Amino acid sequence: MSDRLVGVRLLMGEKVKGEARNVRKCSFNKQLCESIAGKLLCTNFRVAFVAVETGTPQVAEEGSLLLGADDVALSCIDRVVAVNNSRTKILTAASNLKFQPQTLLIYCKDFRLLHFQFEPDSRACEIIPLIAQSCQPASPRKLFLFQYSVEVSNDLDHRQLNSNFDGELYPTRMFETQLDWEMELARTGASGWRVSLVNERFEASASLSKILVVPRKILDLDIKRACAHFNEGRIPRWIWHHRGSDLLRMSNFQSNTYAQRDGLSKLEELLYGAQSKLVIVDVEDELPTPPEIQLAHSRLKNVCSYENCSSVRDPDDKWLSALEGTRWLEAVRLCLKKASEVSSLLSNQCLTVALQETDDRDLACLISSLVQVMLDPYWRTMLGFQSLVQKEWVEAGHRFSDRFNHHWTTDKDESPVFLLFLDCVWQLLDHYPVSFEFTDTYLMAIHDSTHILLFRTFLFNCPRERAYIQQTLATDRRTRSNLFSNGWPRTRSTVRGEQVVLKAGFFTREESSCPLPPVWDWSLQFPTKHQRLFRNALYSDTQLLAQNGTSVHSNTEQADAPSLRSVHLLSKGLLLVPAQLLPWKGASVAKKLSRLSQSLESLLEMEQPQRIPLPPFLDPVGLPFPPIPAPGLRLWKSCYLRWLSAGVQRKARDGQIAALASQIQSLERRLRGEADGRNAAPNGLDRQGNQIPHRPNAPIPACLSETATMETSFSTSVSKGRAIAADL
Amino acid sequence: MDRVVTSDSLAAKKPPRLASGSGQASAESPESPAGSHVEWCKQLIAATISTQLSTITVPDAVSKDYRVFRRPDLRVLRDGNKLAQMEEAPLFPGEAITAIAKDVTYICPFIGAISGTLTVTEYKLYFKSVERDPPFTLDVPLGVVNRIERIAGIQENSCGLEIVCKDMRNLRFAYKQEEHGKLEIFENLMQFAFPVSKNLPLFALKYKENYPVQGWKVYDAVGEYKRQGLPNESWAISKINSNYELCDTYPSVVVVPTSVKDDDLCKVAAFRTRGRIPVLSWIHPESQATITRCSQPMVGPNDKRCKEDEKYLQTIMDANAQSHKLIIFDARQSSVADANKAKGGGYESETSYSNAELLFLEIHNIHVMRESLRKLKDVVYPVIDDSKWLSNIDITHWLQYIRILLAGAVRIADKIESAKTSVVVHCSDGWDRTSQLTSLTMLILDSYYRTIKGFEVLIEKEWLSFGHRFAVRIGHGDENHADADRSPIFLQFIDCVWQMTKQFPAAFEFNELFLLTILDHLYSCLFGTFLYNCEQQRVKEEVQTNTVSLWSYINSQLEEFTNPFYVNYENHVLYPVASLRHLELWVNYYVRWNPRMRPQVPIHQNCKELLSIRAELQKKVEELQREVSSMAVSSSSERASPTHSVSPVQTTV
């Protein structure tokens, strides 16, 4: 169907399922109700509104290539409500509409409310049940994604053939391959660990990734055995290394299993890893549970909703109390606090810190990634952050599908743990705006992408599920591959000329024939101009330097002497000595000091002299991100309240900074050109080497006064991401 | 101000040459235009902004950088230590130490008891301890002291001192009683914290500093009215109050309708409380709609009328041809206005004032505001309950009152801008809520007031010259802390301005530091700007010759106070969103003493860096171009025409 006829730029494989004319879309500005006439479309991907005056699709102000400003993806729809004078009905896929509605309200997962009005007695409202049905697909396989991806994959193949591959151009590390993990071990300088393929066929653990990092001295056979003693087989495994300490993740012990003495000692080896001191952190302690997070989020949605914000009669004098009542910010605060506690543990001396959660698939992802964002500047770059999400969420088996309830199967598992994580990162960004390579806009793009089901990143519950689906898709596609020719959708044409390249070896061999694109291929969603806003022009990377030099040597020798071993539990900001490390009979008992909870200072005094005492807890000196107290936390208004009003000026400022940065860039280019010109000149002075020394990592503030290093200093701040990627 | 003098913390804010602490700054920075006090004040303010960092010095990006690369600046450290050994207070010239007590314990609510030396001067209270590393310093201008109480000894020989401050904190000291010196401390504190009550001069009168810019010249009433296009055919600059005879709390220069005779003005003055007749504050450059301000009419319970007053308001309406209506905004709650009527005050009835429409803005009185701030202080200092933070803020109603004020200003501005109607604003006396509303409205309507100079003019005009009673509302040097006339009216106004800067970050030329500095010196009594109640008093006390203006200090280092994001939105009317959803508590002011509240990294710093990088690059490009072209010229033979001129780099900001 021609786009002009439909009025919407359809994606490949997208089909219009229904259309309603004479619909008015209402918008509320400054308490005035304005409405525009037009038609409402329902496709297998979106609900779109086309204004009659323009007749052309509205250009999205956010610059999204997929969706127009008045469009909403079906997967982003939260509730469909039909209203007439007397009745209000929430529609589900199965429900029948027994009255003639005048108003259609579409509540979206991103807090937007779309408001449409129908002419009385028109047949237009027949589209309402269609929308309700479409947004709740009967089976996961009915998702538009799968039609889209089959079609898109041809085009991707096309791109693959036409472009010469350069891995550097698309360097988000997916952590799907052995190589990424090996690189991570090397990058962090961890020793005593190896990459194991014990889970390659998902036999050891169905929810873990194929690749596991385990202590070097433990055999795959023992690892397989150990799996039986942990929920879902999620054994303690290496995640990250920082200044001599290792970060591990694991699920709770399966205490109803039987373990032999020999097996127990292997389990201990597994837990201690490369160190002799172990701190187990129960991440569920003090933090809200996923159902509580869901409750907080839905309350937040409620207080930020249009109805609660717009009433003129009732000024929002109780707003702050209402906001507090959602307990969303409290959840944010507790997560940041917990992450600060863990990061102060990690940064102080050589420890093994193991994060433990019942199934190790929600809060452990959140805390583990927050800790790493706080301590390691690499994760605060764009590519780093994407890699972190891959490592700690996607590959670690966060149940995206269940938590976002993509398939409308059951509500009880729904919980936006990942959005809570984004909010936590936003708070850090808000407080430390120069420490992050990305902006608010970038976090919003990730936030919104969780509701667009075209990408594999946020679609599956675990790597195994992804592998399975991709395989079926590949089969599907082979049967249809000859039907196809019409290329990329029209929206792609703008991007097409630019180099959009997917990394070679992106997909493992059996999957490669059917790639679902990852969300990190931002050019599928946004034009380059908009992507420019993702990059924080004020970013300065001085912290990166500060941290790299001060790596503490880990003392692996000590780990081999079990007599020096110690174990603590982190609970409520205190370190406790557990009675037993492992819950099985015959496991070694930790040294009997005291079972009473004690503050770390007093613990410090009681420690035997030959042990290296733990440093005072929560010492904020040297911690780049200490816990933020409640007065420092703010609501992420540019995300949650963006549909209401304001926020325009803030954007203006960001744009201003971006413009400034690009001016500098062009000046810099010009400077290079001039310098080259000078060198080319016959009697050119050989001064350049002195004048512009090659110091790729010179920090900005130190050399502001020296013109000489200006060029290099700037290149660090802007093209840093590239530099890091190259270093790695 | 609590602050820690360490090379790290200061290096974060200042170039290293300033890092040696206050006393040395003068010797080390001779090139500094305004001398040591400027530097000292800068540090003082920098410390203010960075909150009381006590032991937790900022490891933000910049200071960390210093920690790594600039560590070997030992000279600075050593000097700092020497200074610390003496635990001596740095002084302004003209400032004298009046008492020193050793072995005093400061009971810090955040880090516990610290023992050190307490010094009292005519201007400040200074506590320093070298017990800690880095040394702990507390530097509090006595002007911020609201109340000093001696606490009887818990133990026999010790006694305590509690100092309640106007800037959202309390200080507690403990010392041994038997030593004679200690008694002196209390007496001295009482004397110099409350000089007015003790018939002593305020320190501002002794403070002598020559700034390169003369701040008293910032505001010239006639010049400001000229900027607005006055006088014109309808409005005249009147000399009637030149001796403050018509109204003693009004400025000598007022703008009134041309056609009204002086006799009638006197009659109007007799009908308005304290003679505060309606005079022009601002005129719209296009529509000629005006903001006029006044006090309430003395209608009284018997509905007294005054023909001259009615005619006067009619004249104000007629001066604006665009509208046949006049809106009178009464800032008070209507119930309060009625109560005032019973006491001889009141409001304009729409029957006697034809074509006038009266609207109440429902703003509470000064006592409610004082109580709200008191509650807020309890919430923010010293202990913050994290889990109930937001609802505790709600209970104080502070933000609700800010919202009502902003909403009122938006309504007024909307009438002028959209309906092109002239407005009259008053409350009871017309010097508290009226000043808040007129100045906020002018800030919304006129981009000039959003510049640094313009904002200073706004304060000089709407607040100082129109007689907001600063001395009474703040209680400068007055020991009567329970005075019912005290109220944080001006603080509320600055808070509203801050809210606007948050909503329009690029529309104001000044930054947060500017607002913080104004508030700090509202209490400090270092500058003469906020002393006394009205222009008449200031003229009588010769404030301009005897004291230094705050604007001298600020305008001597505009760089510090400039917002790098500023874009002059000329002729833009900025309507702030007066909804609690879009208001925030000004954490950097109210919670700044809490060391857990680390300041957000100021991005304007980085933006400034980008700007200067661009300037440098630009310079370099030009240099190289010149060099290339000159080389081209020299290498080629003389025959070549030397017309290859340097093309300047075109940039747009």
XYZ file of C-alpha atoms in Angstrom, chain A residues 78 111 288-304 322-331 403 411-417 420:
38
model
C -1.006 -0.113 28.678
C 2.883 7.644 30.896
C 12.098 -3.475 47.578
C 10.972 -6.707 45.980
C 9.967 -6.761 42.309
C 6.251 -6.674 43.182
C 6.907 -3.644 45.360
C 8.782 -1.991 42.517
C 5.839 -2.683 40.243
C 3.476 -1.174 42.788
C 5.681 1.887 43.165
C 5.864 2.312 39.412
C 2.147 2.053 38.888
C 1.571 4.559 41.675
C 4.108 6.832 40.029
C 2.265 6.440 36.748
C -0.844 7.428 38.551
C 0.486 10.602 40.168
C 2.160 11.635 36.919
C 1.748 11.923 46.812
C 5.128 11.466 45.197
C 6.565 10.137 48.396
C 3.564 7.851 48.724
C 4.526 6.126 45.503
C 7.768 5.057 47.218
C 9.479 5.131 43.845
C 12.139 7.619 44.883
C 12.620 5.656 48.075
C 13.330 2.590 45.957
C 9.060 -8.168 33.769
C 0.365 -9.560 35.356
C 1.895 -11.010 38.435
C 5.462 -11.089 37.164
C 5.400 -7.589 35.761
C 7.950 -5.290 37.365
C 10.028 -2.512 35.813
C 13.277 -3.384 37.560
C 14.337 1.539 38.128
